[in-house]
Coordinates of N, CA, C and O in Angstrom, one line a residue:
M30 N 146.5 50.5 82.1 CA 146.2 51.0 83.5 C 145.8 52.1 83.7 O 146.3 53.1 83.2
A31 N 144.5 52.5 84.4 CA 143.8 53.4 84.7 C 144.6 54.7 85.9 O 145.4 53.7 86.6
S32 N 144.6 55.9 85.6 CA 145.4 56.8 86.4 C 144.1 56.9 87.7 O 142.9 57.2 87.5
F33 N 144.6 57.1 88.9 CA 144.0 57.5 90.0 C 144.9 58.2 90.8 O 146.2 58.7 90.8
S34 N 143.8 59.5 91.3 CA 144.6 60.4 92.2 C 144.7 60.1 93.7 O 143.1 60.6 94.3
F35 N 145.2 59.6 94.2 CA 145.3 59.3 95.8 C 145.9 60.0 96.9 O 146.5 60.7 96.5
P36 N 144.7 60.3 97.7 CA 145.3 61.4 98.9 C 146.8 61.0 99.4 O 146.9 59.9 99.6
H37 N 147.2 62.0 99.9 CA 148.8 61.8 100.4 C 148.7 60.7 101.8 O 149.5 60.0 101.4
D38 N 147.7 60.8 102.8 CA 147.9 60.3 103.6 C 147.4 58.7 103.5 O 148.0 57.9 103.9
L39 N 146.5 58.3 102.3 CA 146.9 56.8 101.8 C 147.8 56.5 101.0 O 148.1 55.3 101.4
R40 N 148.8 57.3 100.6 CA 150.0 56.6 99.9 C 150.8 56.7 101.2 O 151.8 55.4 100.8
E41 N 151.0 57.6 102.1 CA 152.0 57.4 103.1 C 151.6 56.0 103.8 O 152.7 55.4 104.4
A42 N 150.3 55.9 104.1 CA 150.0 54.6 105.0 C 150.2 53.3 103.9 O 150.9 52.2 104.9
Q43 N 150.2 53.2 102.7 CA 150.7 52.2 102.0 C 152.3 51.9 101.8 O 152.7 50.8 102.0
R44 N 153.1 53.1 102.2 CA 154.4 53.1 102.1 C 154.7 52.5 103.3 O 155.5 51.7 103.4
A45 N 154.1 53.1 104.4 CA 154.2 52.4 105.5 C 154.3 50.7 105.9 O 154.9 50.4 106.4
L46 N 153.4 50.4 105.4 CA 152.7 49.1 105.3 C 153.8 48.3 104.5 O 154.5 47.1 104.8
H47 N 154.5 48.9 103.3 CA 155.5 48.2 102.6 C 156.6 48.1 103.6 O 157.3 46.8 103.5
Q48 N 156.8 49.1 104.1 CA 158.1 49.2 104.8 C 158.0 48.0 106.3 O 158.8 47.4 106.5
A49 N 156.9 48.0 106.8 CA 156.6 47.2 108.1 C 156.8 45.3 107.4 O 157.4 44.9 108.1
H50 N 156.2 45.5 106.3 CA 156.2 43.9 105.8 C 157.6 43.7 105.3 O 158.1 42.4 105.5
A51 N 158.5 44.6 105.1 CA 159.9 44.6 105.1 C 160.8 44.2 105.9 O 161.5 43.4 106.0
E52 N 160.4 45.0 107.1 CA 161.2 44.7 108.5 C 160.7 43.2 109.0 O 161.5 42.6 109.5
L53 N 159.4 43.0 108.6 CA 158.9 41.8 109.4 C 160.1 40.8 108.4 O 160.4 39.7 109.4
A54 N 159.7 40.4 107.2 CA 160.7 39.8 106.8 C 162.1 39.4 107.1 O 162.2 38.2 106.9
A55 N 162.5 40.8 107.1 CA 163.8 40.4 107.5 C 164.5 40.1 108.8 O 165.3 39.3 108.9
L56 N 163.3 40.6 109.8 CA 163.4 39.9 111.3 C 163.4 38.4 111.3 O 164.1 37.8 111.7
S57 N 162.2 38.4 110.6 CA 162.1 36.7 110.4 C 163.1 36.0 109.9 O 163.4 34.6 110.5
A58 N 163.4 36.3 108.8 CA 164.9 35.7 108.2 C 165.9 35.3 109.2 O 166.7 34.5 109.0
S59 N 166.0 36.3 110.2 CA 167.2 36.1 111.1 C 167.0 35.4 112.3 O 167.9 35.3 112.9
L60 N 165.9 35.0 112.5 CA 165.4 34.4 113.7 C 165.8 32.7 113.4 O 165.5 32.3 112.2
P61 N 165.6 32.3 114.9 CA 165.7 30.7 114.7 C 164.7 30.1 114.2 O 163.3 30.6 114.1
W62 N 164.5 29.0 113.4 CA 163.6 28.3 112.8 C 162.5 28.0 113.6 O 161.3 27.9 113.2
S63 N 162.7 28.0 114.7 CA 161.5 27.6 115.9 C 161.4 28.5 116.6 O 162.1 29.1 117.3
V64 N 160.2 28.8 117.3 CA 160.0 30.0 118.2 C 160.4 29.0 119.5 O 160.9 29.8 120.4
E65 N 159.7 28.1 119.8 CA 160.3 27.2 121.2 C 161.5 26.6 120.8 O 161.9 25.9 119.8
P66 N 162.3 26.5 122.1 CA 163.1 25.3 121.9 C 163.1 23.9 121.3 O 161.8 23.0 121.4
H67 N 163.7 23.4 120.3 CA 163.6 22.2 119.9 C 165.0 21.3 119.8 O 165.8 21.8 119.2
E68 N 164.7 20.0 119.5 CA 165.8 19.4 119.5 C 166.3 19.0 118.2 O 167.6 18.8 117.7
G69 N 165.3 19.6 116.9 CA 165.7 19.3 115.4 C 165.8 17.8 115.1 O 165.2 17.0 115.8
W70 N 165.9 17.8 113.8 CA 166.1 16.5 113.3 C 166.5 16.5 112.1 O 166.9 17.1 111.5
E71 N 166.8 15.1 111.2 CA 167.5 14.8 110.2 C 166.7 13.7 109.5 O 166.9 12.4 109.9
R72 N 166.2 13.7 108.6 CA 165.6 12.6 107.7 C 166.6 12.0 107.0 O 167.3 13.0 106.2
P73 N 167.0 11.0 106.7 CA 167.7 10.4 105.4 C 167.9 10.9 104.1 O 166.6 11.0 104.0
A74 N 168.9 10.9 103.5 CA 168.8 11.3 102.2 C 167.9 10.9 101.1 O 167.7 11.4 100.3
D75 N 167.8 9.3 101.4 CA 166.9 8.6 100.6 C 165.7 9.0 100.9 O 164.5 8.0 100.2
H76 N 165.0 9.3 101.8 CA 163.6 9.6 102.1 C 163.1 10.3 101.1 O 163.5 11.1 100.6
W77 N 161.7 9.8 101.3 CA 160.8 10.7 100.1 C 160.8 12.3 100.2 O 160.3 13.1 99.0
Y78 N 160.8 12.7 101.2 CA 161.4 14.6 101.7 C 162.2 14.3 102.3 O 162.0 14.5 103.5
P79 N 163.7 14.5 102.0 CA 164.7 14.7 102.9 C 164.7 16.1 103.8 O 164.8 17.0 102.5
S80 N 164.9 16.1 104.8 CA 164.8 17.5 105.3 C 165.7 17.6 106.9 O 166.3 16.1 107.1
R81 N 166.2 18.5 107.0 CA 167.2 18.5 108.4 C 166.7 20.2 109.2 O 166.7 20.8 108.0
R82 N 166.7 19.8 110.5 CA 166.5 21.3 110.9 C 167.4 21.0 112.3 O 167.2 19.9 113.2
P83 N 168.5 22.1 112.6 CA 169.2 21.8 113.5 C 168.8 22.4 114.6 O 167.7 22.6 115.1
P84 N 169.3 22.0 116.1 CA 169.0 22.1 117.5 C 168.5 23.6 117.5 O 169.5 24.3 117.1
T85 N 167.7 24.0 118.4 CA 167.5 25.4 118.6 C 167.1 25.6 119.8 O 166.4 25.2 120.4
T86 N 167.2 27.0 120.3 CA 167.1 27.2 121.9 C 165.9 28.2 121.9 O 165.2 28.5 122.3
G87 N 165.4 28.4 120.3 CA 164.1 29.2 120.3 C 164.0 30.6 120.3 O 165.6 31.0 120.1
W88 N 163.2 31.4 120.4 CA 163.5 32.5 120.0 C 163.4 33.4 121.5 O 163.0 32.9 122.6
T89 N 164.1 34.5 121.8 CA 164.3 35.1 122.9 C 162.7 35.8 123.2 O 161.9 36.1 122.2
E90 N 162.3 36.5 124.5 CA 161.4 37.1 124.7 C 161.4 38.3 124.0 O 160.4 39.0 123.4
E91 N 162.7 39.2 123.8 CA 162.7 40.1 122.9 C 162.3 40.1 121.7 O 161.9 40.9 120.8
Q92 N 162.8 39.1 120.9 CA 162.5 38.6 119.5 C 160.9 38.2 119.5 O 160.2 39.0 118.6
K93 N 160.3 37.8 120.3 CA 158.9 37.4 120.1 C 158.2 38.6 120.4 O 157.1 39.0 119.9
S94 N 158.8 39.8 121.2 CA 158.1 40.9 121.2 C 158.2 41.7 120.2 O 157.2 42.6 119.4
A95 N 159.4 41.7 119.5 CA 159.8 42.5 118.5 C 158.6 41.7 117.2 O 158.3 43.0 116.4
V96 N 158.5 40.5 116.7 CA 157.5 40.2 115.9 C 156.4 40.4 116.0 O 155.3 41.0 115.4
A97 N 156.0 40.3 117.2 CA 154.5 40.9 117.9 C 154.0 42.2 117.6 O 153.0 42.8 117.1
E98 N 154.9 43.2 117.7 CA 155.1 44.8 117.3 C 155.0 44.9 115.9 O 153.9 45.8 115.6
L99 N 155.6 44.4 115.3 CA 155.7 44.6 113.8 C 154.6 44.1 113.2 O 153.8 44.5 112.3
R100 N 153.9 42.8 113.4 CA 152.4 42.1 113.0 C 151.8 43.4 113.5 O 150.6 43.3 112.8
A101 N 151.6 43.4 114.6 CA 150.5 44.9 115.1 C 150.5 46.1 114.0 O 149.3 46.5 113.9
R102 N 151.9 46.2 113.8 CA 151.8 47.4 113.3 C 151.2 47.3 111.6 O 150.5 48.0 111.2
A103 N 151.4 46.1 111.2 CA 151.2 45.7 109.9 C 149.9 45.3 109.7 O 149.2 46.2 108.6
L104 N 149.3 45.0 110.9 CA 147.9 44.9 110.7 C 147.2 46.2 110.8 O 146.2 46.2 110.1
E105 N 147.5 46.7 111.7 CA 147.0 48.6 112.1 C 146.9 49.1 110.5 O 146.1 49.7 109.8
L106 N 148.2 49.1 109.8 CA 148.2 49.7 108.8 C 147.5 49.0 107.4 O 147.0 49.8 106.7
T107 N 147.3 48.0 107.7 CA 146.6 47.3 106.7 C 144.9 47.7 107.0 O 144.2 48.3 105.6
I108 N 144.7 48.0 108.0 CA 143.1 48.4 108.3 C 143.0 49.8 107.8 O 142.0 50.3 107.2
T109 N 144.0 50.6 107.9 CA 143.8 52.0 107.6 C 143.9 51.9 106.2 O 143.3 53.0 105.7
V110 N 144.9 51.1 105.5 CA 144.9 51.4 104.0 C 143.4 50.8 103.4 O 142.4 51.4 102.4
S111 N 143.1 49.6 103.7 CA 141.6 48.9 103.4 C 140.4 49.8 103.7 O 139.4 49.8 102.8
M112 N 140.2 50.5 105.0 CA 139.3 51.3 104.9 C 139.3 52.6 104.7 O 138.3 53.3 105.6
H113 N 140.1 52.9 104.2 CA 139.9 54.6 103.7 C 139.2 55.0 102.8 O 138.5 54.3 101.9
P114 N 138.6 56.0 103.3 CA 137.4 56.7 102.7 C 137.2 56.5 100.7 O 136.5 56.7 100.0
F115 N 139.0 56.6 100.7 CA 139.1 56.8 98.9 C 138.6 55.8 98.3 O 137.8 55.9 97.0
W116 N 138.0 54.6 98.9 CA 137.8 53.5 98.4 C 136.1 53.4 98.1 O 135.6 52.6 97.5
E117 N 135.5 54.3 99.1 CA 134.0 54.2 99.0 C 133.4 54.4 97.5 O 132.2 53.5 97.3
P118 N 133.8 55.4 96.8 CA 132.9 55.5 95.4 C 133.3 54.3 94.4 O 132.8 54.1 93.2
L119 N 134.3 53.5 94.5 CA 134.7 52.7 93.5 C 134.2 51.4 94.0 O 133.8 51.0 94.7
T120 N 133.8 50.7 92.9 CA 133.3 49.3 92.6 C 133.8 48.8 91.6 O 134.3 48.9 90.5
G121 N 133.4 47.3 91.9 CA 134.2 46.1 90.6 C 135.3 46.2 90.7 O 136.4 46.5 91.6
E122 N 135.8 46.2 89.2 CA 137.1 46.0 88.8 C 137.9 47.3 89.0 O 139.0 47.4 89.2
R123 N 137.0 48.6 89.5 CA 137.9 49.8 89.5 C 138.8 49.6 91.0 O 139.5 50.2 91.4
V124 N 138.1 48.9 91.9 CA 138.6 48.9 93.0 C 139.9 48.0 93.1 O 140.9 48.4 93.8
V125 N 139.9 46.8 92.5 CA 141.3 46.1 91.9 C 142.3 46.8 91.5 O 143.4 46.8 91.8
E126 N 142.0 47.5 90.3 CA 143.1 48.3 89.4 C 143.2 49.7 90.6 O 144.7 49.6 90.4
A127 N 142.6 50.3 91.3 CA 143.1 51.4 92.1 C 144.0 50.6 93.1 O 145.0 51.2 93.5
R128 N 143.6 49.5 93.7 CA 144.3 49.0 95.1 C 146.1 48.2 94.3 O 146.9 48.5 95.1
M129 N 145.8 47.7 93.0 CA 147.0 47.6 92.4 C 148.1 48.8 92.1 O 149.1 48.4 92.3
A130 N 147.2 49.9 91.4 CA 148.1 51.1 91.2 C 148.7 51.6 92.7 O 150.0 51.8 92.4
L131 N 148.1 51.4 93.4 CA 148.4 52.4 94.7 C 149.5 51.2 95.3 O 150.7 51.7 95.6
K132 N 149.4 50.0 95.3 CA 150.8 49.2 95.7 C 151.9 49.2 95.0 O 153.0 49.3 95.2
A133 N 151.6 49.4 93.5 CA 152.9 49.6 92.2 C 153.6 50.8 92.8 O 154.6 51.3 92.8
M134 N 152.7 51.8 93.0 CA 153.1 53.5 93.1 C 153.8 53.4 94.3 O 154.9 54.4 94.6
C135 N 153.5 53.0 95.4 CA 154.1 53.1 96.9 C 155.2 52.0 97.1 O 155.7 51.8 98.2
K136 N 155.7 50.9 96.1 CA 156.3 50.0 96.5 C 158.0 50.5 96.5 O 158.2 51.8 95.7
P137 N 158.3 50.1 97.6 CA 159.6 51.2 97.8 C 160.7 50.4 96.8 O 160.6 49.1 96.2
D138 N 161.5 51.4 96.7 CA 162.5 50.9 95.2 C 163.7 50.5 95.8 O 164.3 50.8 96.6
E139 N 164.0 49.2 95.3 CA 165.2 48.1 95.9 C 166.4 48.8 95.5 O 167.3 48.4 96.4
D140 N 166.5 49.9 94.8 CA 168.0 50.2 94.3 C 167.8 51.5 95.1 O 169.3 52.2 94.8
A141 N 167.0 52.1 95.8 CA 167.1 53.8 96.5 C 168.5 53.4 97.5 O 169.0 54.5 97.3
D142 N 169.1 52.5 98.3 CA 170.0 52.9 99.1 C 171.1 52.8 98.1 O 172.2 53.3 98.5
E143 N 171.0 52.1 97.0 CA 172.4 52.1 96.1 C 173.0 53.4 95.3 O 173.9 53.6 95.1
T144 N 171.2 54.1 95.2 CA 171.4 55.1 94.1 C 172.1 56.1 94.7 O 173.3 57.1 94.0
P145 N 172.5 56.9 96.2 CA 172.9 57.7 96.6 C 174.2 57.4 96.5 O 175.2 58.4 96.0
A146 N 175.0 56.2 96.9 CA 176.5 55.9 96.9 C 177.0 56.3 95.3 O 177.8 56.6 95.0
A147 N 175.9 55.8 94.2 CA 176.7 55.5 93.0 C 176.5 56.9 92.4 O 177.7 57.5 91.9
E148 N 175.7 58.0 93.0 CA 175.7 59.3 92.4 C 176.8 60.3 93.1 O 177.6 60.9 92.6
A149 N 177.5 59.7 94.0 CA 178.3 60.4 95.1 C 179.7 60.1 94.4 O 180.8 60.6 94.4
A150 N 179.6 58.6 93.9 CA 181.3 58.3 93.1 C 181.6 59.2 91.7 O 181.2 59.8 91.7

């Protein structure tokens, strides 16, 4: 893979974008399955596609607002990253290589939270 010298502001925007996506995924996982109140359903086990959803009261206004804010933040950061002047001189495969390199470079370390505790022990 080719080496690229990404500007600091582009790297920071990509890191923030990864963070916004992670926060949105975590929030979404904690929310009820339906935005609106729903009585739920259950298909029989012998149905060709058995499924079940429990009744839900839906999302609160605060939850809807939090999701909307995170989505707006992710969209803003996506635009910032994709429209950065760094990409202008690149063409063809170089754009793809650079984009993948930036994403890999700025990907959050999944073990980062555990590292300080392990070092402190």
